[in-house]
PDB file of C-alpha atoms in Angstrom:
ATOM      1  CA  UNK A 198       0.000   0.000   0.000  1.00 66.00           C
ATOM      2  CA  UNK A 199       1.329   3.420  -0.924  1.00 72.00           C
ATOM      3  CA  UNK A 200       1.839   5.833   1.942  1.00 90.00           C
ATOM      4  CA  UNK A 201      -0.271   8.544   0.327  1.00 94.00           C
ATOM      5  CA  UNK A 202      -2.811   7.804  -2.375  1.00 95.00           C
ATOM      6  CA  UNK A 203      -4.930  10.199  -4.374  1.00 95.00           C
ATOM      7  CA  UNK A 204      -8.039   9.497  -6.403  1.00 84.00           C
ATOM      8  CA  UNK A 205      -7.109   8.494  -9.886  1.00 75.00           C
ATOM      9  CA  UNK A 206      -7.487  11.120 -12.541  1.00 80.00           C
ATOM     10  CA  UNK A 207      -7.650  12.911 -14.662  1.00 93.00           C
ATOM     11  CA  UNK A 208     -10.640  14.796 -13.329  1.00 95.00           C
ATOM     12  CA  UNK A 209     -12.630  17.006 -15.667  1.00 96.00           C
ATOM     13  CA  UNK A 210     -15.296  19.427 -14.466  1.00 97.00           C
ATOM     14  CA  UNK A 211     -17.202  22.253 -16.168  1.00 97.00           C
ATOM     15  CA  UNK A 212     -16.529  25.848 -15.236  1.00 98.00           C
ATOM     16  CA  UNK A 213     -18.504  26.843 -12.155  1.00 97.00           C
ATOM     17  CA  UNK A 214     -18.796  23.307 -10.805  1.00 98.00           C
ATOM     18  CA  UNK A 215     -17.331  21.857  -7.607  1.00 97.00           C
ATOM     19  CA  UNK A 216     -14.158  19.820  -8.017  1.00 97.00           C
ATOM     20  CA  UNK A 217     -13.553  17.179  -5.369  1.00 97.00           C
ATOM     21  CA  UNK A 218     -10.070  15.781  -4.781  1.00 97.00           C
ATOM     22  CA  UNK A 219      -9.430  12.968  -2.347  1.00 96.00           C
ATOM     23  CA  UNK A 220      -6.421  11.560  -0.551  1.00 96.00           C
ATOM     24  CA  UNK A 221      -5.840   8.708   1.887  1.00 95.00           C
ATOM     25  CA  UNK A 222      -2.740   8.094   3.963  1.00 94.00           C
ATOM     26  CA  UNK A 223      -1.444   5.035   5.747  1.00 90.00           C
ATOM     27  CA  UNK A 224       0.497   6.360   8.752  1.00 84.00           C
ATOM     28  CA  UNK A 225      -1.830   6.995  11.685  1.00 79.00           C
ATOM     29  CA  UNK A 226       0.607   9.301  13.437  1.00 81.00           C
ATOM     30  CA  UNK A 227       0.626  11.782  10.566  1.00 81.00           C
ATOM     31  CA  UNK A 228       0.689  15.303  11.960  1.00 82.00           C
ATOM     32  CA  UNK A 229      -0.035  17.739   9.204  1.00 92.00           C
ATOM     33  CA  UNK A 230      -1.581  17.699   5.768  1.00 95.00           C
ATOM     34  CA  UNK A 231      -1.177  19.905   2.749  1.00 96.00           C
ATOM     35  CA  UNK A 232      -2.565  20.489  -0.695  1.00 97.00           C
ATOM     36  CA  UNK A 233      -0.256  21.877  -3.351  1.00 98.00           C
ATOM     37  CA  UNK A 234      -1.138  22.973  -6.862  1.00 98.00           C
ATOM     38  CA  UNK A 235       1.382  22.488  -9.655  1.00 98.00           C
ATOM     39  CA  UNK A 236       1.004  24.004 -13.089  1.00 97.00           C
ATOM     40  CA  UNK A 237       2.777  22.310 -15.948  1.00 95.00           C
ATOM     41  CA  UNK A 238       6.470  23.167 -15.917  1.00 93.00           C
ATOM     42  CA  UNK A 239       6.233  24.977 -12.582  1.00 96.00           C
ATOM     43  CA  UNK A 240       6.981  24.088  -8.973  1.00 97.00           C
ATOM     44  CA  UNK A 241       4.331  23.147  -6.377  1.00 97.00           C
ATOM     45  CA  UNK A 242       2.454  26.042  -4.799  1.00 97.00           C
ATOM     46  CA  UNK A 243       0.850  25.677  -1.372  1.00 96.00           C
ATOM     47  CA  UNK A 244      -2.926  26.013  -1.394  1.00 96.00           C
ATOM     48  CA  UNK A 245      -4.061  24.712   1.968  1.00 95.00           C
ATOM     49  CA  UNK A 246      -2.723  23.257   5.180  1.00 94.00           C
ATOM     50  CA  UNK A 247      -4.835  21.438   7.743  1.00 95.00           C
ATOM     51  CA  UNK A 248      -3.896  19.922  11.080  1.00 92.00           C
ATOM     52  CA  UNK A 249      -7.136  19.139  12.941  1.00 91.00           C
ATOM     53  CA  UNK A 250     -10.204  17.106  12.135  1.00 94.00           C
ATOM     54  CA  UNK A 251     -12.927  19.013  10.355  1.00 95.00           C
ATOM     55  CA  UNK A 252     -13.128  21.591   7.636  1.00 96.00           C
ATOM     56  CA  UNK A 253     -10.922  24.536   6.839  1.00 96.00           C
ATOM     57  CA  UNK A 254     -12.058  27.108   4.306  1.00 96.00           C
ATOM     58  CA  UNK A 255     -10.016  29.636   2.387  1.00 95.00           C
ATOM     59  CA  UNK A 256     -11.855  31.443  -0.370  1.00 97.00           C
ATOM     60  CA  UNK A 257     -13.079  28.932  -2.928  1.00 97.00           C
ATOM     61  CA  UNK A 258     -11.055  26.126  -1.336  1.00 98.00           C
ATOM     62  CA  UNK A 259     -12.145  23.859   1.513  1.00 98.00           C
ATOM     63  CA  UNK A 260      -9.915  21.180   3.013  1.00 97.00           C
ATOM     64  CA  UNK A 261     -11.482  18.386   5.032  1.00 97.00           C
ATOM     65  CA  UNK A 262      -9.594  16.088   7.388  1.00 96.00           C
ATOM     66  CA  UNK A 263     -10.779  12.885   9.026  1.00 95.00           C
ATOM     67  CA  UNK A 264      -7.970  11.299  11.002  1.00 93.00           C
ATOM     68  CA  UNK A 265     -10.045   8.296  12.062  1.00 93.00           C
ATOM     69  CA  UNK A 266     -10.594   7.401   8.419  1.00 93.00           C
ATOM     70  CA  UNK A 267      -7.115   8.617   7.437  1.00 94.00           C
ATOM     71  CA  UNK A 268      -8.651  10.760   4.764  1.00 94.00           C
ATOM     72  CA  UNK A 269      -8.131  14.309   3.566  1.00 97.00           C
ATOM     73  CA  UNK A 270      -9.929  16.046   0.743  1.00 97.00           C
ATOM     74  CA  UNK A 271      -9.946  19.335  -1.133  1.00 98.00           C
ATOM     75  CA  UNK A 272     -13.068  20.938  -2.559  1.00 98.00           C
ATOM     76  CA  UNK A 273     -12.794  23.703  -5.119  1.00 98.00           C
ATOM     77  CA  UNK A 274     -16.028  25.664  -5.509  1.00 98.00           C
ATOM     78  CA  UNK A 275     -16.904  27.686  -8.603  1.00 98.00           C
ATOM     79  CA  UNK A 276     -14.076  26.025 -10.530  1.00 98.00           C
ATOM     80  CA  UNK A 277     -12.313  28.209 -13.079  1.00 97.00           C
ATOM     81  CA  UNK A 278     -10.207  27.257 -16.113  1.00 97.00           C
ATOM     82  CA  UNK A 279      -7.232  28.752 -14.235  1.00 97.00           C
ATOM     83  CA  UNK A 280      -7.671  25.979 -11.634  1.00 98.00           C
ATOM     84  CA  UNK A 281      -6.588  23.445 -14.255  1.00 97.00           C
ATOM     85  CA  UNK A 282      -3.419  21.926 -12.813  1.00 97.00           C
ATOM     86  CA  UNK A 283      -2.072  18.907 -10.965  1.00 97.00           C
ATOM     87  CA  UNK A 284      -3.075  18.815  -7.304  1.00 98.00           C
ATOM     88  CA  UNK A 285      -0.721  17.139  -4.883  1.00 98.00           C
ATOM     89  CA  UNK A 286      -1.652  15.838  -1.466  1.00 97.00           C
ATOM     90  CA  UNK A 287       1.230  15.836   1.035  1.00 96.00           C
ATOM     91  CA  UNK A 288       1.494  14.393   4.521  1.00 94.00           C
ATOM     92  CA  UNK A 289       4.019  15.109   7.257  1.00 91.00           C
ATOM     93  CA  UNK A 290       4.578  12.367   9.826  1.00 82.00           C
ATOM     94  CA  UNK A 291       7.528  13.626  11.778  1.00 80.00           C
ATOM     95  CA  UNK A 292      10.660  11.520  12.042  1.00 78.00           C
ATOM     96  CA  UNK A 293      12.200  10.740  15.405  1.00 78.00           C
ATOM     97  CA  UNK A 294      15.955  10.594  15.772  1.00 74.00           C
ATOM     98  CA  UNK A 295      18.535  11.067  18.490  1.00 73.00           C
ATOM     99  CA  UNK A 296      18.323  14.790  17.879  1.00 71.00           C
ATOM    100  CA  UNK A 297      14.578  14.971  18.361  1.00 76.00           C
ATOM    101  CA  UNK A 298      11.612  14.892  16.004  1.00 76.00           C
ATOM    102  CA  UNK A 299      11.989  16.462  12.609  1.00 78.00           C
ATOM    103  CA  UNK A 300       9.211  17.544  10.297  1.00 78.00           C
ATOM    104  CA  UNK A 301      11.208  18.169   7.165  1.00 83.00           C
ATOM    105  CA  UNK A 302       9.921  15.261   5.127  1.00 90.00           C
ATOM    106  CA  UNK A 303       6.725  15.534   3.155  1.00 93.00           C
ATOM    107  CA  UNK A 304       5.351  12.389   1.561  1.00 95.00           C
ATOM    108  CA  UNK A 305       3.386  13.136  -1.592  1.00 96.00           C
ATOM    109  CA  UNK A 306       0.637  11.373  -3.449  1.00 96.00           C
ATOM    110  CA  UNK A 307       0.987  10.808  -7.153  1.00 95.00           C
ATOM    111  CA  UNK A 308      -1.138  13.846  -7.962  1.00 96.00           C
ATOM    112  CA  UNK A 309      -4.522  14.331  -9.604  1.00 96.00           C
ATOM    113  CA  UNK A 310      -4.756  16.223 -12.881  1.00 96.00           C
ATOM    114  CA  UNK A 311      -7.722  18.576 -12.869  1.00 97.00           C
ATOM    115  CA  UNK A 312      -9.102  20.129 -16.030  1.00 97.00           C
ATOM    116  CA  UNK A 313     -11.807  22.781 -15.834  1.00 97.00           C
ATOM    117  CA  UNK A 314     -13.425  23.291 -19.212  1.00 96.00           C
ATOM    118  CA  UNK A 315     -15.380  26.420 -20.180  1.00 91.00           C
TER     119      UNK A 315
ATOM    120  CA  UNK B 213       9.804  38.733   1.358  1.00 67.00           C
ATOM    121  CA  UNK B 214      11.592  37.142  -1.511  1.00 79.00           C
ATOM    122  CA  UNK B 215      10.752  33.513  -2.089  1.00 93.00           C
ATOM    123  CA  UNK B 216      13.006  30.500  -2.291  1.00 97.00           C
ATOM    124  CA  UNK B 217      15.603  30.878  -5.009  1.00 97.00           C
ATOM    125  CA  UNK B 218      17.362  28.064  -6.814  1.00 98.00           C
ATOM    126  CA  UNK B 219      20.251  28.171  -9.228  1.00 97.00           C
ATOM    127  CA  UNK B 220      20.779  27.228 -11.920  1.00 97.00           C
ATOM    128  CA  UNK B 221      17.283  26.839 -13.337  1.00 97.00           C
ATOM    129  CA  UNK B 222      18.311  24.505 -16.138  1.00 97.00           C
ATOM    130  CA  UNK B 223      21.274  22.233 -16.525  1.00 97.00           C
ATOM    131  CA  UNK B 224      22.448  19.731 -19.106  1.00 98.00           C
ATOM    132  CA  UNK B 225      25.123  17.221 -18.138  1.00 98.00           C
ATOM    133  CA  UNK B 226      26.474  13.959 -19.476  1.00 98.00           C
ATOM    134  CA  UNK B 227      26.666  10.616 -17.736  1.00 98.00           C
ATOM    135  CA  UNK B 228      29.510  10.339 -15.266  1.00 98.00           C
ATOM    136  CA  UNK B 229      29.727  14.048 -14.562  1.00 98.00           C
ATOM    137  CA  UNK B 230      28.815  15.637 -11.275  1.00 98.00           C
ATOM    138  CA  UNK B 231      26.547  18.568 -10.546  1.00 98.00           C
ATOM    139  CA  UNK B 232      25.982  21.038  -7.717  1.00 98.00           C
ATOM    140  CA  UNK B 233      22.655  22.766  -7.199  1.00 98.00           C
ATOM    141  CA  UNK B 234      22.099  25.742  -4.940  1.00 98.00           C
ATOM    142  CA  UNK B 235      19.154  26.886  -2.850  1.00 98.00           C
ATOM    143  CA  UNK B 236      18.592  30.059  -0.844  1.00 97.00           C
ATOM    144  CA  UNK B 237      15.644  29.798   1.559  1.00 96.00           C
ATOM    145  CA  UNK B 238      13.188  32.519   2.433  1.00 95.00           C
ATOM    146  CA  UNK B 239      14.802  35.074   4.710  1.00 93.00           C
ATOM    147  CA  UNK B 240      14.540  33.926   8.317  1.00 90.00           C
ATOM    148  CA  UNK B 241      13.872  30.284   7.465  1.00 91.00           C
ATOM    149  CA  UNK B 242      16.519  27.967   8.830  1.00 91.00           C
ATOM    150  CA  UNK B 243      15.263  24.648   7.479  1.00 92.00           C
ATOM    151  CA  UNK B 244      15.655  23.378   3.957  1.00 96.00           C
ATOM    152  CA  UNK B 245      14.395  20.179   2.361  1.00 96.00           C
ATOM    153  CA  UNK B 246      15.268  18.813  -1.062  1.00 98.00           C
ATOM    154  CA  UNK B 247      13.055  16.735  -3.350  1.00 98.00           C
ATOM    155  CA  UNK B 248      13.379  15.018  -6.701  1.00 98.00           C
ATOM    156  CA  UNK B 249      10.424  14.996  -9.076  1.00 98.00           C
ATOM    157  CA  UNK B 250      10.188  12.636 -12.033  1.00 96.00           C
ATOM    158  CA  UNK B 251       7.183  11.583 -14.132  1.00 93.00           C
ATOM    159  CA  UNK B 252       7.530   7.986 -12.998  1.00 90.00           C
ATOM    160  CA  UNK B 253       8.240   8.359  -9.285  1.00 92.00           C
ATOM    161  CA  UNK B 254       6.587  11.670  -8.522  1.00 94.00           C
ATOM    162  CA  UNK B 255       7.935  13.850  -5.740  1.00 97.00           C
ATOM    163  CA  UNK B 256      10.413  12.079  -3.507  1.00 97.00           C
ATOM    164  CA  UNK B 257      12.228  13.358  -0.443  1.00 96.00           C
ATOM    165  CA  UNK B 258      16.014  13.589  -0.693  1.00 97.00           C
ATOM    166  CA  UNK B 259      17.150  15.169   2.576  1.00 94.00           C
ATOM    167  CA  UNK B 260      16.554  17.985   5.026  1.00 94.00           C
ATOM    168  CA  UNK B 261      18.855  20.383   6.794  1.00 94.00           C
ATOM    169  CA  UNK B 262      18.473  22.497   9.880  1.00 91.00           C
ATOM    170  CA  UNK B 263      21.203  24.678  11.339  1.00 89.00           C
ATOM    171  CA  UNK B 264      23.842  23.166   9.073  1.00 92.00           C
ATOM    172  CA  UNK B 265      22.961  19.606  10.157  1.00 91.00           C
ATOM    173  CA  UNK B 266      21.366  16.931   8.018  1.00 91.00           C
ATOM    174  CA  UNK B 267      18.349  15.790   9.981  1.00 90.00           C
ATOM    175  CA  UNK B 268      17.014  13.112   7.658  1.00 90.00           C
ATOM    176  CA  UNK B 269      17.820  11.462   4.383  1.00 93.00           C
ATOM    177  CA  UNK B 270      15.556   9.787   1.887  1.00 93.00           C
ATOM    178  CA  UNK B 271      16.100   6.514   0.112  1.00 94.00           C
ATOM    179  CA  UNK B 272      18.639   7.655  -2.453  1.00 96.00           C
ATOM    180  CA  UNK B 273      22.133   6.332  -3.168  1.00 96.00           C
ATOM    181  CA  UNK B 274      25.213   7.897  -1.647  1.00 96.00           C
ATOM    182  CA  UNK B 275      25.879   9.737  -4.918  1.00 97.00           C
ATOM    183  CA  UNK B 276      23.349  12.260  -3.648  1.00 98.00           C
ATOM    184  CA  UNK B 277      24.703  14.515  -0.931  1.00 97.00           C
ATOM    185  CA  UNK B 278      24.073  17.941   0.448  1.00 97.00           C
ATOM    186  CA  UNK B 279      25.110  20.543   2.929  1.00 97.00           C
ATOM    187  CA  UNK B 280      23.881  23.708   4.538  1.00 97.00           C
ATOM    188  CA  UNK B 281      25.842  26.824   5.329  1.00 96.00           C
ATOM    189  CA  UNK B 282      25.651  29.147   8.301  1.00 95.00           C
ATOM    190  CA  UNK B 283      23.485  31.590   6.329  1.00 94.00           C
ATOM    191  CA  UNK B 284      20.976  28.728   5.743  1.00 94.00           C
ATOM    192  CA  UNK B 285      21.796  28.476   2.050  1.00 97.00           C
ATOM    193  CA  UNK B 286      21.996  24.874   0.936  1.00 98.00           C
ATOM    194  CA  UNK B 287      23.629  22.921  -1.837  1.00 98.00           C
ATOM    195  CA  UNK B 288      23.065  19.445  -3.118  1.00 98.00           C
ATOM    196  CA  UNK B 289      25.544  17.465  -5.148  1.00 98.00           C
ATOM    197  CA  UNK B 290      25.052  14.491  -7.400  1.00 98.00           C
ATOM    198  CA  UNK B 291      28.186  12.644  -8.439  1.00 95.00           C
ATOM    199  CA  UNK B 292      28.636  10.159 -11.282  1.00 97.00           C
ATOM    200  CA  UNK B 293      25.427  11.186 -12.978  1.00 98.00           C
ATOM    201  CA  UNK B 294      23.167   8.553 -14.486  1.00 98.00           C
ATOM    202  CA  UNK B 295      20.460   8.975 -17.099  1.00 97.00           C
ATOM    203  CA  UNK B 296      17.852   8.289 -14.414  1.00 97.00           C
ATOM    204  CA  UNK B 297      18.963  11.365 -12.493  1.00 98.00           C
ATOM    205  CA  UNK B 298      17.218  13.547 -15.052  1.00 98.00           C
ATOM    206  CA  UNK B 299      14.552  15.267 -13.001  1.00 98.00           C
ATOM    207  CA  UNK B 300      13.258  18.463 -11.501  1.00 98.00           C
ATOM    208  CA  UNK B 301      15.097  19.111  -8.238  1.00 98.00           C
ATOM    209  CA  UNK B 302      13.109  21.154  -5.788  1.00 98.00           C
ATOM    210  CA  UNK B 303      14.207  22.924  -2.663  1.00 98.00           C
ATOM    211  CA  UNK B 304      11.732  23.941   0.011  1.00 97.00           C
ATOM    212  CA  UNK B 305      12.229  26.169   2.999  1.00 95.00           C
ATOM    213  CA  UNK B 306       9.957  25.764   5.974  1.00 90.00           C
ATOM    214  CA  UNK B 307       8.889  27.491   9.115  1.00 84.00           C
ATOM    215  CA  UNK B 308       6.265  27.198  11.792  1.00 79.00           C
ATOM    216  CA  UNK B 309       5.588  25.417  15.021  1.00 75.00           C
ATOM    217  CA  UNK B 310       6.853  21.858  15.335  1.00 72.00           C
ATOM    218  CA  UNK B 311       4.326  19.564  13.710  1.00 73.00           C
ATOM    219  CA  UNK B 312       2.696  22.467  11.874  1.00 79.00           C
ATOM    220  CA  UNK B 313       5.571  23.587   9.716  1.00 83.00           C
ATOM    221  CA  UNK B 314       4.785  24.702   6.188  1.00 90.00           C
ATOM    222  CA  UNK B 315       7.101  24.135   3.257  1.00 94.00           C
ATOM    223  CA  UNK B 316       7.424  26.604   0.407  1.00 96.00           C
ATOM    224  CA  UNK B 317       9.024  25.458  -2.798  1.00 97.00           C
ATOM    225  CA  UNK B 318      11.481  27.219  -5.013  1.00 98.00           C
ATOM    226  CA  UNK B 319      11.183  27.223  -8.816  1.00 98.00           C
ATOM    227  CA  UNK B 320      13.375  24.136  -9.105  1.00 98.00           C
ATOM    228  CA  UNK B 321      16.386  23.142 -11.160  1.00 98.00           C
ATOM    229  CA  UNK B 322      15.621  21.037 -14.204  1.00 98.00           C
ATOM    230  CA  UNK B 323      18.494  18.633 -14.814  1.00 98.00           C
ATOM    231  CA  UNK B 324      18.879  16.701 -18.029  1.00 98.00           C
ATOM    232  CA  UNK B 325      21.504  13.961 -18.162  1.00 98.00           C
ATOM    233  CA  UNK B 326      22.555  12.837 -21.635  1.00 97.00           C
TER     234      UNK B 326
END
């Protein structure tokens, strides 16, 4: 089982619709969760971070986290053609070592390609 | 604040050569992580540095190494390049409370090995 899995794409939605992106993770002690957007040929750009169970809203974006189900999702309302990109789910577990716990490693899903058509 | 900067942006090398990539984190950020992105493997963690110390290393061969300087700038080096090393190399600087740190990516260095 992959550590972080995203719903298979590509996902195509009409302009103005709600796009729903899903992600499951395997490590129960995961601490923090992120959604990044990556346009073709560009680097990942942070969209949302979420740390506690429930919903977190930021403009047209809503992240949902359910730690019991090990599930995190991203909803994009009123989708626009400019939202067309690859969306990456990332999870941070924290790695313990002699020097303490470090949170420098993000584990990414394979990404979901979203296309919003006019 | 200026974002994460990476140099060079593009690089072409031949097999067997070595390469050094540079990353300057966001001002005030002391932690840097490096990732490799390929179409087949996606984004994979290489290593992370904090206060000039490597805190963790991903599952990559010893040909991949890095370091961090006192001004938080970081470099990664790949020796004896292989064709499979062709990838986008991303540096991220992070900040925040432990367990809630956020990583911000630079533009990346695209490496092509011929």
